PDB file of C-alpha atoms in Angstrom:
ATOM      1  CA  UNK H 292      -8.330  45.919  67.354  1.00 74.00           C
ATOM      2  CA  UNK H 293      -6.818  44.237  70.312  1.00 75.00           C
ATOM      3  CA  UNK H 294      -5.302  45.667  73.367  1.00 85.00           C
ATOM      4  CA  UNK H 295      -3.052  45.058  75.831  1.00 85.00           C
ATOM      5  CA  UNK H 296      -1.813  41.138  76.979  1.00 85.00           C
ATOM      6  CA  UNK H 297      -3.809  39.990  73.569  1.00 88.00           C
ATOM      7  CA  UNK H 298      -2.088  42.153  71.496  1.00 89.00           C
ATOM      8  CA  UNK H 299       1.136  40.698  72.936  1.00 90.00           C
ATOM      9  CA  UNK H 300       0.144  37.228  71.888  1.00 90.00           C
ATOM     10  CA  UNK H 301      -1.236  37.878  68.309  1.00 91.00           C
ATOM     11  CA  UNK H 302       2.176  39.783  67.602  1.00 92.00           C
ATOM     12  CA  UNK H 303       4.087  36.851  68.698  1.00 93.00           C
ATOM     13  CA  UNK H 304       2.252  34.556  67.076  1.00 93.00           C
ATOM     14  CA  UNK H 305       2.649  36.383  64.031  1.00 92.00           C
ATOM     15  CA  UNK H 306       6.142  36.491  64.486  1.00 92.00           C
ATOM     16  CA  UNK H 307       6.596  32.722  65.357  1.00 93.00           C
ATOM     17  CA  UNK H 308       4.438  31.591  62.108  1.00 92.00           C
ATOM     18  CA  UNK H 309       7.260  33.257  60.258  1.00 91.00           C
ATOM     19  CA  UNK H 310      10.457  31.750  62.303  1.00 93.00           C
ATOM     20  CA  UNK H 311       9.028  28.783  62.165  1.00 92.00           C
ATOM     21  CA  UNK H 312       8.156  28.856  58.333  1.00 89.00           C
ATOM     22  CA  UNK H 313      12.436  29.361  58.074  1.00 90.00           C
ATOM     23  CA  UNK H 314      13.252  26.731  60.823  1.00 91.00           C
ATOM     24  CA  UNK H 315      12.146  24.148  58.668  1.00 90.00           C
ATOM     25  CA  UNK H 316      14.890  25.080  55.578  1.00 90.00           C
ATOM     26  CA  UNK H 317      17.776  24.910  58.057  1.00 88.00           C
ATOM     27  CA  UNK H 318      20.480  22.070  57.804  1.00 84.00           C
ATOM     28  CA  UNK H 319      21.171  19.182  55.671  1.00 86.00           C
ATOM     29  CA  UNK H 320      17.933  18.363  56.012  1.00 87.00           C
ATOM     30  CA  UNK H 321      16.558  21.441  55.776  1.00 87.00           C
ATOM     31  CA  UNK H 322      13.362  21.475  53.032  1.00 91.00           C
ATOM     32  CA  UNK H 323      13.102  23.703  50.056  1.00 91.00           C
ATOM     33  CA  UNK H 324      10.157  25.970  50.041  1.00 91.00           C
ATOM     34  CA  UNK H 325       8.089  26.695  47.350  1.00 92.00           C
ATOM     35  CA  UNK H 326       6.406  30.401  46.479  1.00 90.00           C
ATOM     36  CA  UNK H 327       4.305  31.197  43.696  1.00 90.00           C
ATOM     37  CA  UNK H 328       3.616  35.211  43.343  1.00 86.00           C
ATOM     38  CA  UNK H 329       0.269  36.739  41.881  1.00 86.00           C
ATOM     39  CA  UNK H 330       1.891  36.505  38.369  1.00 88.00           C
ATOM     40  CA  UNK H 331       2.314  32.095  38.698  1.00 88.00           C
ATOM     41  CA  UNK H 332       6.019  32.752  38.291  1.00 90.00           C
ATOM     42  CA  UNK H 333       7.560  29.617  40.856  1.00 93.00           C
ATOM     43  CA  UNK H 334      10.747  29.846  42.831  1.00 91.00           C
ATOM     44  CA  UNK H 335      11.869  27.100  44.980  1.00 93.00           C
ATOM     45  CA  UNK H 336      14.276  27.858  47.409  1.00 90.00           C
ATOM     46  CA  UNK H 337      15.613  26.823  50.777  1.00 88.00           C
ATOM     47  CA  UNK H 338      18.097  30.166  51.293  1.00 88.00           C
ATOM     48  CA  UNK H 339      16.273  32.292  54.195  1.00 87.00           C
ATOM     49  CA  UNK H 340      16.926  35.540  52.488  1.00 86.00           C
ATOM     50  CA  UNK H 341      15.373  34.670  49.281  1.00 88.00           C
ATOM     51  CA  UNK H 342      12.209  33.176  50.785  1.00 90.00           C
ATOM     52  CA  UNK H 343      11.874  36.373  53.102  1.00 88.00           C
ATOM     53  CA  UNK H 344      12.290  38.464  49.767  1.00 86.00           C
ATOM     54  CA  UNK H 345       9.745  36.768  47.715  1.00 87.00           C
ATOM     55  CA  UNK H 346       7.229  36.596  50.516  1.00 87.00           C
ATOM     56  CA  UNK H 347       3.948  38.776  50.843  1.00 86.00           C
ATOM     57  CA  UNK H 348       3.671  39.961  54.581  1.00 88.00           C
ATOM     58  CA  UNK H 349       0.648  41.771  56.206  1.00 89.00           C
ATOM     59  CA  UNK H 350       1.571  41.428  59.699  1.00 91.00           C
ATOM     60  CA  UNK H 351       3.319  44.021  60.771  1.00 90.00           C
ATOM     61  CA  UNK H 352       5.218  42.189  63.403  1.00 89.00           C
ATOM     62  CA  UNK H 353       5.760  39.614  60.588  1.00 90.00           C
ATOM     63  CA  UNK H 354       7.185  42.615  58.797  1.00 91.00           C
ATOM     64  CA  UNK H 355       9.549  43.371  61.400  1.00 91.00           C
ATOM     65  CA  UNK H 356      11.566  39.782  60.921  1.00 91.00           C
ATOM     66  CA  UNK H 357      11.341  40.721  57.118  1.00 90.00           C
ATOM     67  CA  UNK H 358      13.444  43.564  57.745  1.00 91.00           C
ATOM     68  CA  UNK H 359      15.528  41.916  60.040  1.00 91.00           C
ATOM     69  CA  UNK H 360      16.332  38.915  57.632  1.00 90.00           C
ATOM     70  CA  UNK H 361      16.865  42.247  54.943  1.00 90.00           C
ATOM     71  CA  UNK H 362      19.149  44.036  57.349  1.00 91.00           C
ATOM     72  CA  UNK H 363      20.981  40.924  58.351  1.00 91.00           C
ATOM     73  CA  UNK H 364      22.054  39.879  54.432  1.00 88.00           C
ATOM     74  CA  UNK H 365      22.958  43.489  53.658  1.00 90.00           C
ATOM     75  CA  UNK H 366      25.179  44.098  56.628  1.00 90.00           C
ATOM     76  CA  UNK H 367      26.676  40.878  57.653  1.00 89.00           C
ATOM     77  CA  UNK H 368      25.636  38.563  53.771  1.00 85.00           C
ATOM     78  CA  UNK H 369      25.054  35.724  55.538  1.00 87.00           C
ATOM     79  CA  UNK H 370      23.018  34.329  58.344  1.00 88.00           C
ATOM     80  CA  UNK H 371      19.208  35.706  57.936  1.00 88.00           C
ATOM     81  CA  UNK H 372      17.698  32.579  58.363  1.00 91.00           C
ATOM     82  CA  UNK H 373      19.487  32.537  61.818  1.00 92.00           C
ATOM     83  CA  UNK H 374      18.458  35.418  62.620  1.00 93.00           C
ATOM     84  CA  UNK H 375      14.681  35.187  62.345  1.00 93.00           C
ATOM     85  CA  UNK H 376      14.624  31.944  64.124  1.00 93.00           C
ATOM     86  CA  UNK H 377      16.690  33.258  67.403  1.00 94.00           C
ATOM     87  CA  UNK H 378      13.921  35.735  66.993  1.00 94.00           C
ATOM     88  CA  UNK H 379      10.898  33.199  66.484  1.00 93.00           C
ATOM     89  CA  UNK H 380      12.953  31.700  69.824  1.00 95.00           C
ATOM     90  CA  UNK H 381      13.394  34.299  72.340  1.00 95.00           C
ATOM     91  CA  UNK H 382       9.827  35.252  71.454  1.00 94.00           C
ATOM     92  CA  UNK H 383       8.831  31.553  71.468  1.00 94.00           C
ATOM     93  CA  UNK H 384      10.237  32.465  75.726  1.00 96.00           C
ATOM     94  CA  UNK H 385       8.213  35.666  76.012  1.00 95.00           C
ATOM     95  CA  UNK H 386       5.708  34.101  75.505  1.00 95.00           C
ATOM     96  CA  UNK H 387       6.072  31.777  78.093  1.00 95.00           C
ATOM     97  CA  UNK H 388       6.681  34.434  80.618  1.00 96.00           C
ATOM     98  CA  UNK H 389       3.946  36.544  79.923  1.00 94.00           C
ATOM     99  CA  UNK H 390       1.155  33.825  80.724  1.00 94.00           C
ATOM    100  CA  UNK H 391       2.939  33.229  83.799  1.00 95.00           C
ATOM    101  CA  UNK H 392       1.985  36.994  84.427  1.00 94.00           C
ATOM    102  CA  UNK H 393       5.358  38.389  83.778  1.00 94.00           C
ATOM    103  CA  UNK H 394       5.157  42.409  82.939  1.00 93.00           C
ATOM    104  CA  UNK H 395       6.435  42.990  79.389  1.00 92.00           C
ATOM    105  CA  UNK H 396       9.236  45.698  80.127  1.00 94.00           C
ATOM    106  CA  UNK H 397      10.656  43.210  82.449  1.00 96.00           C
ATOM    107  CA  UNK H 398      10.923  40.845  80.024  1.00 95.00           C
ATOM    108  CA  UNK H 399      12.365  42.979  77.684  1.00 94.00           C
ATOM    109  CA  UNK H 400      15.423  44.373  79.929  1.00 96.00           C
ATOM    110  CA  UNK H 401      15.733  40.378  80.713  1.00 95.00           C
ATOM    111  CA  UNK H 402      16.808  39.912  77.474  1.00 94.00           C
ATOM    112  CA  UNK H 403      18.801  43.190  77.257  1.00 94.00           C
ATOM    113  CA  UNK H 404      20.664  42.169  79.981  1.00 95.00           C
ATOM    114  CA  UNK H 405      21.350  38.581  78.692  1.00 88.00           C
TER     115      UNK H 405
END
C-alpha cells in the first residue's frame, strides 16, 4: 500500500490512463473503441458514455471518472466524454505541481478558486 506523495501519483495516473483512453474518441477524427466483455460479446463504440459503461474498472480513482461520466449523462445527457478528459487535464496539472513540491490542499483550493 502506498502512502503519501506516491499515492498521489498512482491515483493520478490511474485517472489519466482513463481520460486519455476517451481523448482519443473525441472529434471527427475521433477513433472507435473496441470492448469485448468476459462473455466475447463485441461492442464498438466511440460515444464516451457507452465505453465508460461497458468498461471493467479496479482503480478506484479510475472509478471515480466512471461515476462522473455516469453522473454527467444522467443529469446533463450529453457531454461525459468532456467531462473525464477536463478531469484527465486538470489532474494532468496537479501533477505537475506536486513534483514541483506544491502541498496538495493548495492545489486543490487553486482549482476551487479558478
Amino acid at each position: 500500500r502506498t502512502k503519501g506523495l506516491e499515492a498521489h501519483k498512482a491515483n493520478i495516473v490511474a485517472a489519466k490512463t482513463v481520460a486519455n483512453l476517451l481523448k482519443t474518441s473525441l472529434g471527427p477524427k475521433g477513433m472507435d473503441k473496441m470492448l469485448i466483455s468476459p462473455d466475447s460479446d463485441v461492442i464498438v463504440s466511440n460515444d464516451g458514455a457507452t465505453i465508460m459503461e461497458h468498461m471493467e474498472v479496479e482503480h478506484q480513482t479510475a472509478k471515480l471518472l466512471v461515476e462522473l461520466s455516469k453522473s454527467q449523462d444522467n443529469e446533463i445527457g450529453d457531454g461525459t466524454t468532456g467531462v473525464v478528459v477536463i478531469a484527465g487535464a486538470l489532474l494532468e496539472q496537479a501533477q505537475i505541481l506536486l513534483d514541483k513540491g506544491i502541498h496538495p490542499l493548495k492545489i486543490a483550493d487553486g482549482f476551487e478558486k479558478a
